[in-house]
Amino acid sequence: MLAPANKPPLTIRLCQPRGFCAGVDRAIQIVVLALKKYGAPVYVRHEIVHNRYVVEGLQQLGAVFIEELYEIPAEHRDAPVVFSAHGVPKSVPADAEQRNLFYLDATCPLVSKVHKQAMRHQRLGRHVLLIGHAGHPEVIGTMGQLPEGAVTLIETEADVAALEPADPSALGFVTQTTLSVEDTAGLIRALQERFPELHAAAAESICYATTNRQEAVKEAAPGSDLFLVVGAPNSSNSKRLVEVAERAGAKMSLLVQRASEIPWDEVGEISTLGLSAGASAPEIIVDEIIDAFRARFDVTVDLAITATELENFPVMRALRDVELTAADMAFVNGNR
Ligand code: 10G
Ligand code: SF4
């Protein structure tokens, strides 16, 4: 490690808010509490949130990750199974009931709200347009709230142009919660131009955490030589932050899962680094990354604060009688 006098100065513009949102916090808590209450194994359908560090931490505690319920072996049919924060199609709880499984649904309440909005559109006789990314588990879950054919996925303006609805006066839309605020506004404008009678959901479907993290990145990115977002390649909200940073004026913007992924050759001689973390990225990795820069630079951390988040989503009643230790809480909050 270089002596402080020999290190070049570096200002880190650290976004706030960043990292875990209330839905992620709740989902991780549900797995930890289920392990404490029912003992290992606890099965988790899909990565509880899109982060390897979190998944591996829970595996060490006794969680077993699967993609489909049939993977639960017959001898563990009495173990609980948790559904991930991204939500599931209606067929999944139905399948769990048929298999006599005990399930805990860790779908974020804000995703469940979108499910309800989609169902409301349909109840009111509207064909539902879902703005989102094909193949993402949240999109699969939202489309799976309604029968086949009741929802059309919209990813691009070309999809808007190609739409030929049976009744253009009976259309409603909802969105994935983790989209780019700017791109989604563009798609909604295009939809409204083509279908002036389009019915919006009662409230915005992009969630508070996505919106706030993008706002903070917009504040920190202009003029930064490099912008790093801590997050996984399969994390939709984290990937959107990388795009937002580049559009807001960062010279280069990258997604990294751990400090070991920082491409030092490409970092070169920078003087300003923007830093944020996706909603599924633990704070301990943000610390790890700052430490890695401290080893090479004389670092000053400036906070780019754009909002204060007080959201907290309680876990289901069945798990409220279990106490978490300080160490459990540190893990749940991303600090361990
Ligand atoms: O950003 P996505 O949806 O890929 O998920 P994530 O696990 O990286 O972050 C938390 C967001 C959700 C659970 C989706 S609502
Ligand atoms: Fe919930 Fe938003 Fe977090 Fe998704 S990103 S889990 S919708 S708070």
Coordinates of C-alpha atoms and ligand atoms in Angstrom, one line a residue, residues 21 23-24 27 46-51 84-87 106-108 110-111 136-138 176-178 207 210 231-232 234-240 278-281, ligand 1:
C21 CA -34.4 -1.1 -0.3
G23 CA -38.4 -4.9 -0.1
V24 CA -35.0 -6.5 -0.2
A27 CA -37.2 -10.6 1.8
H46 CA -35.1 -18.3 -7.2
E47 CA -32.4 -16.0 -5.8
I48 CA -34.2 -14.2 -3.0
V49 CA -32.7 -11.0 -4.4
H50 CA -30.2 -10.8 -7.3
N51 CA -27.0 -10.9 -5.3
S84 CA -38.4 -14.4 -4.0
A85 CA -38.9 -10.7 -3.7
H86 CA -39.5 -10.4 -7.4
G87 CA -42.9 -12.0 -7.2
A106 CA -41.4 -12.7 0.1
T107 CA -42.8 -10.8 -2.9
C108 CA -42.2 -7.1 -2.2
L110 CA -44.8 -2.8 -4.0
V111 CA -44.7 -5.7 -6.6
H136 CA -37.2 -11.0 -16.0
P137 CA -38.8 -12.9 -13.0
E138 CA -40.8 -9.8 -12.0
Q176 CA -42.0 -3.4 -13.9
T177 CA -40.8 -1.6 -10.7
T178 CA -37.1 -1.3 -11.5
C207 CA -41.0 2.1 -7.1
T210 CA -35.7 2.7 -8.1
G231 CA -24.7 -5.0 -8.3
A232 CA -25.1 -8.2 -10.2
N234 CA -28.9 -10.1 -13.5
S235 CA -30.1 -7.1 -11.4
S236 CA -32.4 -5.0 -13.4
N237 CA -32.4 -2.0 -11.1
S238 CA -28.5 -2.0 -10.9
K239 CA -28.1 -2.1 -14.6
R240 CA -30.4 0.9 -15.0
G278 CA -28.3 -1.4 -6.6
A279 CA -31.2 -2.3 -4.3
S280 CA -29.9 -5.8 -3.8
A281 CA -26.3 -4.9 -3.1
Ligands
10G1 O1 -33.6 -5.3 -10.0 P1 -34.1 -6.6 -10.1 O2 -35.6 -6.7 -10.3 O3 -33.4 -7.5 -11.1 O4 -33.9 -7.3 -8.6 P2 -32.8 -7.2 -7.5 O5 -32.9 -8.5 -6.7 O6 -31.5 -6.9 -8.1 O7 -33.2 -6.0 -6.6 C1 -34.3 -5.9 -5.8 C2 -35.5 -5.7 -6.6 C3 -36.5 -6.5 -6.7 C4 -36.8 -7.6 -5.7 C5 -37.5 -6.4 -7.8 S1 -38.9 -5.6 -7.3

